[in-house]
Amino acid sequence: MKATYSIVAIVMPFASAYVAKHRPSSNTLPKRPGAYPRCDLSCPVHPSHDGIVNAQEIFAWEKAIRPKISRLQSIVQVPTVVYNDMGDVDKDERWKPLGQVAVVLNSSYPNIHHYTSPEVVHKYGHIYTVEGSNPDLKPIFLTAHQDVIPVDEDTLDEWTHSPFKGYYEQRNGYLYGRGTADDKSALTGLMSALEALLAQDYDPRRAVILAFGFDHGISVQSYHAGGDNFTPPPHSAIGVMSEIVTTIENNLFDARIGWDSPVHQRVRLGGLDGAARFSVRLSPETHYLFQTSQAVDLIAGGETINTLPEYVTLGVSHRLTPQDTIGSRDHSVTGLVQNIVNK
């Protein structure tokens, strides 16, 4: 049996929160004596004193918006499609369109390429670093991914506009195309913000790092005996994988507001667990601000009737909230899978 887990990890932004009327439970508090949450006031922030032009003056008018539209169009028009079965970046021809991304970024963001030394990782990954004046401060690390999911050719006639045309509808302000929402808009936004800052002699105390990957899925594999089904085992690869799917879906991640979560600051005076559980019930939008999402997206296996499959592929995607990590997610899912395959 071959089990492939496609992993999607992003930090979910905070949108809303509800303060419950009961005090936090003990497991939400920091483990130190007398450490009950306090509502500490942050120091006043005066961005107008930093010498940088207000963002609204830079971005919130028609003449300023047009370059941003053009930048997003340019990168949407690059068909950076990544499939589940991609081979080595130096051998699989399907990776090649990603090479055009570097050309687009270089022409669209001259300030970034002038003031930073772009790094290339694993041929198609890009890292841009603006060094900080204080090396003792941890850097700001912001990420996005360049790749997009495939487009089913049988559905092309159902698209309002071609998926890689990057059509902009001025009437409603929509830009159509694969990747406009996930995740080329984020990439364009990060690069545009840094480009505007560097145009103003931006000299941050803390280093700023932008990192753009190109394959946000990883996989693990295991093998299950196949062959003729004249003497079949109690559970074929498909049967085992089916149990894995059921087990994974029956073991969701907890809805929590961790002590180090950005959401924590907004609800620290109330019940953190209660706030998380209430917010999960409000709507799908608030649900996954507090709970790592989990979706079984793909399952495939078997060639014909009367033959046991040797390989079955399962794709499960997760979007991580701040209280969970890739490591904790891997540990949880791997534990569930091992309990089944070791039976």
GROMACS .gro file of C-alpha atoms in nm:
model
  343
    1MET     CA    1   0.000   0.000   0.000
    2LYS     CA    2   0.126   0.341  -0.086
    3ALA     CA    3  -0.019   0.615   0.134
    4THR     CA    4   0.046   0.969   0.020
    5TYR     CA    5  -0.038   1.259   0.249
    6SER     CA    6  -0.043   1.597   0.078
    7ILE     CA    7   0.027   1.851   0.349
    8VAL     CA    8  -0.083   2.211   0.332
    9ALA     CA    9   0.040   2.431   0.616
   10ILE     CA   10  -0.047   2.796   0.654
   11VAL     CA   11  -0.087   3.024   0.949
   12MET     CA   12  -0.451   3.123   0.967
   13PRO     CA   13  -0.514   3.497   1.015
   14PHE     CA   14  -0.725   3.616   1.303
   15ALA     CA   15  -1.062   3.760   1.201
   16SER     CA   16  -1.291   3.748   1.502
   17ALA     CA   17  -1.319   3.614   1.853
   18TYR     CA   18  -1.575   3.568   2.126
   19VAL     CA   19  -1.495   3.620   2.492
   20ALA     CA   20  -1.667   3.354   2.702
   21LYS     CA   21  -1.802   3.439   3.044
   22HIS     CA   22  -1.605   3.182   3.237
   23ARG     CA   23  -1.242   3.186   3.340
   24PRO     CA   24  -0.979   2.999   3.140
   25SER     CA   25  -0.925   2.635   3.220
   26SER     CA   26  -0.590   2.544   3.373
   27ASN     CA   27  -0.452   2.388   3.056
   28THR     CA   28  -0.472   2.720   2.869
   29LEU     CA   29  -0.256   2.910   3.117
   30PRO     CA   30   0.121   2.946   3.116
   31LYS     CA   31   0.294   2.702   3.346
   32ARG     CA   32   0.438   2.941   3.599
   33PRO     CA   33   0.323   3.039   3.951
   34GLY     CA   34   0.061   3.311   3.975
   35ALA     CA   35   0.039   3.348   3.600
   36TYR     CA   36  -0.321   3.445   3.543
   37PRO     CA   37  -0.378   3.635   3.217
   38ARG     CA   38  -0.363   4.011   3.250
   39CYS     CA   39  -0.480   4.277   3.010
   40ASP     CA   40  -0.148   4.451   2.960
   41LEU     CA   41  -0.160   4.762   2.747
   42SER     CA   42   0.085   4.765   2.461
   43CYS     CA   43   0.312   5.061   2.409
   44PRO     CA   44   0.165   5.325   2.177
   45VAL     CA   45   0.260   5.282   1.814
   46HIS     CA   46   0.315   5.592   1.605
   47PRO     CA   47   0.374   5.475   1.249
   48SER     CA   48   0.352   5.833   1.126
   49HIS     CA   49   0.684   5.900   1.301
   50ASP     CA   50   0.882   5.635   1.114
   51GLY     CA   51   0.937   5.843   0.804
   52ILE     CA   52   0.742   5.598   0.586
   53VAL     CA   53   0.449   5.722   0.379
   54ASN     CA   54   0.110   5.594   0.498
   55ALA     CA   55   0.000   5.279   0.314
   56GLN     CA   56  -0.332   5.436   0.217
   57GLU     CA   57  -0.148   5.710   0.033
   58ILE     CA   58   0.049   5.448  -0.159
   59PHE     CA   59  -0.215   5.190  -0.245
   60ALA     CA   60  -0.567   5.333  -0.203
   61TRP     CA   61  -0.612   5.522  -0.527
   62GLU     CA   62  -0.669   5.417  -0.886
   63LYS     CA   63  -0.328   5.507  -1.027
   64ALA     CA   64  -0.157   5.304  -0.754
   65ILE     CA   65  -0.385   5.003  -0.795
   66ARG     CA   66  -0.311   4.952  -1.163
   67PRO     CA   67   0.051   4.834  -1.114
   68LYS     CA   68  -0.067   4.583  -0.853
   69ILE     CA   69  -0.324   4.446  -1.096
   70SER     CA   70  -0.059   4.418  -1.367
   71ARG     CA   71   0.176   4.233  -1.131
   72LEU     CA   72  -0.089   3.983  -1.029
   73GLN     CA   73  -0.193   3.933  -1.390
   74SER     CA   74   0.167   3.863  -1.493
   75ILE     CA   75   0.218   3.586  -1.242
   76VAL     CA   76  -0.130   3.434  -1.287
   77GLN     CA   77  -0.050   3.404  -1.658
   78VAL     CA   78   0.237   3.169  -1.572
   79PRO     CA   79   0.082   2.817  -1.554
   80THR     CA   80   0.268   2.697  -1.245
   81VAL     CA   81   0.064   2.379  -1.216
   82VAL     CA   82   0.201   2.111  -0.984
   83TYR     CA   83   0.067   1.755  -0.988
   84ASN     CA   84   0.073   1.486  -0.722
   85ASP     CA   85   0.314   1.270  -0.920
   86MET     CA   86   0.580   1.530  -1.002
   87GLY     CA   87   0.930   1.391  -1.050
   88ASP     CA   88   1.274   1.543  -0.991
   89VAL     CA   89   1.293   1.917  -1.066
   90ASP     CA   90   1.582   1.854  -1.307
   91LYS     CA   91   1.408   1.575  -1.497
   92ASP     CA   92   1.032   1.632  -1.499
   93GLU     CA   93   0.945   1.874  -1.781
   94ARG     CA   94   0.627   1.984  -1.601
   95TRP     CA   95   0.835   2.193  -1.359
   96LYS     CA   96   0.968   2.418  -1.635
   97PRO     CA   97   0.692   2.686  -1.631
   98LEU     CA   98   0.805   2.773  -1.277
   99GLY     CA   99   1.125   2.909  -1.429
  100GLN     CA  100   0.923   3.195  -1.576
  101VAL     CA  101   0.824   3.312  -1.227
  102ALA     CA  102   1.176   3.443  -1.164
  103VAL     CA  103   1.156   3.649  -1.484
  104VAL     CA  104   0.821   3.798  -1.381
  105LEU     CA  105   0.940   3.882  -1.029
  106ASN     CA  106   1.261   4.040  -1.157
  107SER     CA  107   1.078   4.272  -1.397
  108SER     CA  108   0.788   4.353  -1.161
  109TYR     CA  109   0.987   4.441  -0.848
  110PRO     CA  110   1.305   4.633  -0.940
  111ASN     CA  111   1.360   4.781  -0.593
  112ILE     CA  112   1.357   4.440  -0.428
  113HIS     CA  113   1.608   4.302  -0.675
  114HIS     CA  114   1.828   4.610  -0.635
  115TYR     CA  115   1.837   4.621  -0.255
  116THR     CA  116   1.837   4.247  -0.179
  117SER     CA  117   2.036   3.947  -0.296
  118PRO     CA  118   1.769   3.700  -0.410
  119GLU     CA  119   1.838   3.338  -0.325
  120VAL     CA  120   1.717   3.040  -0.524
  121VAL     CA  121   1.638   2.721  -0.333
  122HIS     CA  122   1.593   2.384  -0.501
  123LYS     CA  123   1.590   2.550  -0.845
  124TYR     CA  124   1.250   2.721  -0.821
  125GLY     CA  125   1.213   2.845  -0.463
  126HIS     CA  126   1.280   3.216  -0.400
  127ILE     CA  127   1.401   3.394  -0.086
  128TYR     CA  128   1.437   3.772  -0.046
  129THR     CA  129   1.604   3.915   0.264
  130VAL     CA  130   1.619   4.275   0.382
  131GLU     CA  131   1.880   4.281   0.655
  132GLY     CA  132   1.787   4.446   0.984
  133SER     CA  133   2.000   4.699   1.167
  134ASN     CA  134   1.973   4.494   1.488
  135PRO     CA  135   2.093   4.135   1.429
  136ASP     CA  136   1.979   4.035   1.779
  137LEU     CA  137   1.614   4.064   1.677
  138LYS     CA  138   1.443   3.764   1.522
  139PRO     CA  139   1.343   3.826   1.159
  140ILE     CA  140   0.994   3.870   1.021
  141PHE     CA  141   0.935   3.563   0.803
  142LEU     CA  142   0.651   3.579   0.549
  143THR     CA  143   0.565   3.307   0.301
  144ALA     CA  144   0.350   3.224  -0.001
  145HIS     CA  145   0.356   2.952  -0.265
  146GLN     CA  146   0.386   2.989  -0.641
  147ASP     CA  147   0.226   2.662  -0.749
  148VAL     CA  148  -0.139   2.608  -0.829
  149ILE     CA  149  -0.357   2.300  -0.851
  150PRO     CA  150  -0.434   2.150  -1.194
  151VAL     CA  151  -0.729   2.255  -1.405
  152ASP     CA  152  -0.952   1.973  -1.528
  153GLU     CA  153  -0.956   2.020  -1.906
  154ASP     CA  154  -1.312   1.888  -1.918
  155THR     CA  155  -1.424   2.194  -1.719
  156LEU     CA  156  -1.250   2.464  -1.926
  157ASP     CA  157  -1.576   2.565  -2.093
  158GLU     CA  158  -1.726   2.627  -1.748
  159TRP     CA  159  -1.472   2.897  -1.660
  160THR     CA  160  -1.596   3.255  -1.695
  161HIS     CA  161  -1.249   3.341  -1.826
  162SER     CA  162  -0.952   3.125  -1.918
  163PRO     CA  163  -0.776   3.007  -1.597
  164PHE     CA  164  -0.438   3.143  -1.704
  165LYS     CA  165  -0.545   3.459  -1.882
  166GLY     CA  166  -0.547   3.678  -1.574
  167TYR     CA  167  -0.851   3.870  -1.694
  168TYR     CA  168  -0.935   4.181  -1.491
  169GLU     CA  169  -1.296   4.298  -1.477
  170GLN     CA  170  -1.283   4.667  -1.392
  171ARG     CA  171  -1.659   4.682  -1.336
  172ASN     CA  172  -1.651   4.459  -1.029
  173GLY     CA  173  -1.282   4.471  -0.941
  174TYR     CA  174  -1.235   4.095  -0.990
  175LEU     CA  175  -0.925   3.938  -1.140
  176TYR     CA  176  -1.001   3.592  -1.277
  177GLY     CA  177  -0.757   3.303  -1.293
  178ARG     CA  178  -0.609   3.000  -1.124
  179GLY     CA  179  -0.405   3.112  -0.824
  180THR     CA  180  -0.563   3.455  -0.780
  181ALA     CA  181  -0.685   3.351  -0.435
  182ASP     CA  182  -0.446   3.067  -0.352
  183ASP     CA  183  -0.177   3.186  -0.339
  184LYS     CA  184  -0.045   3.429  -0.598
  185SER     CA  185  -0.242   3.719  -0.453
  186ALA     CA  186  -0.055   3.674  -0.124
  187LEU     CA  187   0.278   3.657  -0.308
  188THR     CA  188   0.194   3.972  -0.504
  189GLY     CA  189   0.078   4.154  -0.191
  190LEU     CA  190   0.395   4.073   0.003
  191MET     CA  191   0.623   4.171  -0.283
  192SER     CA  192   0.429   4.491  -0.358
  193ALA     CA  193   0.443   4.602   0.006
  194LEU     CA  194   0.818   4.543   0.027
  195GLU     CA  195   0.872   4.709  -0.310
  196ALA     CA  196   0.692   5.021  -0.186
  197LEU     CA  197   0.889   5.026   0.140
  198LEU     CA  198   1.224   4.994  -0.035
  199ALA     CA  199   1.133   5.287  -0.258
  200GLN     CA  200   1.138   5.500   0.061
  201ASP     CA  201   1.483   5.405   0.191
  202TYR     CA  202   1.332   5.144   0.421
  203ASP     CA  203   1.583   5.048   0.691
  204PRO     CA  204   1.417   4.804   0.934
  205ARG     CA  205   1.562   4.720   1.274
  206ARG     CA  206   1.441   4.363   1.231
  207ALA     CA  207   1.531   4.163   0.919
  208VAL     CA  208   1.246   4.091   0.677
  209ILE     CA  209   1.246   3.762   0.486
  210LEU     CA  210   1.006   3.669   0.208
  211ALA     CA  211   1.010   3.303   0.103
  212PHE     CA  212   0.813   3.153  -0.184
  213GLY     CA  213   0.790   2.777  -0.225
  214PHE     CA  214   0.664   2.586  -0.525
  215ASP     CA  215   0.541   2.250  -0.393
  216HIS     CA  216   0.329   2.275  -0.080
  217GLY     CA  217   0.264   1.901  -0.071
  218ILE     CA  218   0.488   1.627   0.070
  219SER     CA  219   0.434   1.254   0.077
  220VAL     CA  220   0.522   0.931   0.255
  221GLN     CA  221   0.486   0.583   0.112
  222SER     CA  222   0.428   0.228   0.231
  223TYR     CA  223   0.378  -0.095   0.040
  224HIS     CA  224   0.102  -0.357   0.057
  225ALA     CA  225   0.113  -0.693  -0.119
  226GLY     CA  226  -0.105  -0.717  -0.427
  227GLY     CA  227  -0.165  -0.981  -0.693
  228ASP     CA  228  -0.435  -1.236  -0.770
  229ASN     CA  229  -0.730  -1.238  -0.530
  230PHE     CA  230  -0.775  -1.618  -0.531
  231THR     CA  231  -0.665  -1.622  -0.166
  232PRO     CA  232  -0.721  -1.263  -0.057
  233PRO     CA  233  -0.604  -1.130   0.279
  234PRO     CA  234  -0.866  -1.012   0.531
  235HIS     CA  235  -0.809  -0.654   0.417
  236SER     CA  236  -0.676  -0.538   0.082
  237ALA     CA  237  -0.482  -0.215   0.037
  238ILE     CA  238  -0.810  -0.041  -0.044
  239GLY     CA  239  -0.971  -0.182   0.270
  240VAL     CA  240  -0.681  -0.070   0.487
  241MET     CA  241  -0.683   0.274   0.327
  242SER     CA  242  -1.058   0.301   0.383
  243GLU     CA  243  -1.007   0.238   0.753
  244ILE     CA  244  -0.733   0.501   0.755
  245VAL     CA  245  -0.973   0.754   0.600
  246THR     CA  246  -1.245   0.676   0.856
  247THR     CA  247  -0.999   0.694   1.144
  248ILE     CA  248  -0.849   1.024   1.030
  249GLU     CA  249  -1.191   1.181   0.980
  250ASN     CA  250  -1.304   1.061   1.324
  251ASN     CA  251  -1.000   1.218   1.493
  252LEU     CA  252  -1.018   1.589   1.426
  253PHE     CA  253  -0.773   1.836   1.569
  254ASP     CA  254  -0.877   2.015   1.888
  255ALA     CA  255  -1.014   2.367   1.877
  256ARG     CA  256  -0.781   2.558   2.107
  257ILE     CA  257  -0.642   2.904   2.166
  258GLY     CA  258  -0.282   2.847   2.264
  259TRP     CA  259  -0.089   3.076   2.496
  260ASP     CA  260   0.139   3.184   2.211
  261SER     CA  261  -0.139   3.221   1.953
  262PRO     CA  262  -0.208   3.568   1.805
  263VAL     CA  263  -0.574   3.511   1.890
  264HIS     CA  264  -0.487   3.478   2.258
  265GLN     CA  265  -0.429   3.849   2.306
  266ARG     CA  266  -0.788   3.924   2.206
  267VAL     CA  267  -0.954   3.679   2.443
  268ARG     CA  268  -0.711   3.655   2.734
  269LEU     CA  269  -0.959   3.810   2.980
  270GLY     CA  270  -1.221   3.543   2.915
  271GLY     CA  271  -1.238   3.168   2.883
  272LEU     CA  272  -1.001   3.064   2.610
  273ASP     CA  273  -1.138   2.714   2.557
  274GLY     CA  274  -1.495   2.838   2.573
  275ALA     CA  275  -1.421   3.112   2.322
  276ALA     CA  276  -1.263   2.862   2.086
  277ARG     CA  277  -1.555   2.618   2.106
  278PHE     CA  278  -1.811   2.895   2.058
  279SER     CA  279  -1.626   3.038   1.758
  280VAL     CA  280  -1.606   2.695   1.598
  281ARG     CA  281  -1.987   2.677   1.605
  282LEU     CA  282  -2.040   3.023   1.459
  283SER     CA  283  -1.948   2.958   1.097
  284PRO     CA  284  -1.696   2.780   0.873
  285GLU     CA  285  -1.501   3.105   0.854
  286THR     CA  286  -1.442   3.125   1.229
  287HIS     CA  287  -1.421   2.747   1.270
  288TYR     CA  288  -1.080   2.713   1.113
  289LEU     CA  289  -0.931   3.013   1.287
  290PHE     CA  290  -0.914   2.794   1.598
  291GLN     CA  291  -0.897   2.440   1.464
  292THR     CA  292  -0.659   2.289   1.209
  293SER     CA  293  -0.865   2.191   0.906
  294GLN     CA  294  -0.853   1.842   0.762
  295ALA     CA  295  -0.989   1.717   0.430
  296VAL     CA  296  -0.955   1.388   0.244
  297ASP     CA  297  -0.912   1.515  -0.112
  298LEU     CA  298  -0.789   1.217  -0.312
  299ILE     CA  299  -0.805   0.838  -0.311
  300ALA     CA  300  -0.707   0.613  -0.600
  301GLY     CA  301  -0.600   0.253  -0.648
  302GLY     CA  302  -0.663  -0.071  -0.828
  303GLU     CA  303  -0.637  -0.165  -1.195
  304THR     CA  304  -0.909  -0.422  -1.255
  305ILE     CA  305  -1.158  -0.655  -1.091
  306ASN     CA  306  -1.010  -0.981  -0.953
  307THR     CA  307  -0.667  -0.829  -0.890
  308LEU     CA  308  -0.554  -0.697  -0.555
  309PRO     CA  309  -0.402  -0.348  -0.582
  310GLU     CA  310  -0.040  -0.308  -0.479
  311TYR     CA  311  -0.065   0.067  -0.445
  312VAL     CA  312  -0.337   0.292  -0.314
  313THR     CA  313  -0.292   0.667  -0.295
  314LEU     CA  314  -0.461   0.882  -0.033
  315GLY     CA  315  -0.439   1.260  -0.029
  316VAL     CA  316  -0.521   1.447   0.293
  317SER     CA  317  -0.473   1.822   0.326
  318HIS     CA  318  -0.435   2.019   0.648
  319ARG     CA  319  -0.426   2.393   0.705
  320LEU     CA  320  -0.253   2.454   1.033
  321THR     CA  321  -0.356   2.705   1.297
  322PRO     CA  322  -0.079   2.859   1.513
  323GLN     CA  323  -0.121   2.618   1.804
  324ASP     CA  324  -0.039   2.318   1.583
  325THR     CA  325   0.286   2.251   1.399
  326ILE     CA  326   0.387   2.036   1.105
  327GLY     CA  327   0.562   1.809   1.353
  328SER     CA  328   0.260   1.770   1.581
  329ARG     CA  329   0.035   1.710   1.281
  330ASP     CA  330   0.272   1.445   1.142
  331HIS     CA  331   0.292   1.276   1.482
  332SER     CA  332  -0.087   1.267   1.516
  333VAL     CA  333  -0.162   1.136   1.167
  334THR     CA  334   0.129   0.891   1.163
  335GLY     CA  335   0.015   0.746   1.495
  336LEU     CA  336  -0.336   0.688   1.361
  337VAL     CA  337  -0.205   0.525   1.044
  338GLN     CA  338   0.046   0.302   1.221
  339ASN     CA  339  -0.220   0.164   1.454
  340ILE     CA  340  -0.409   0.043   1.148
  341VAL     CA  341  -0.132  -0.089   0.923
  342ASN     CA  342   0.032  -0.273   1.213
  343LYS     CA  343  -0.279  -0.478   1.288
   0.00000   0.00000   0.00000
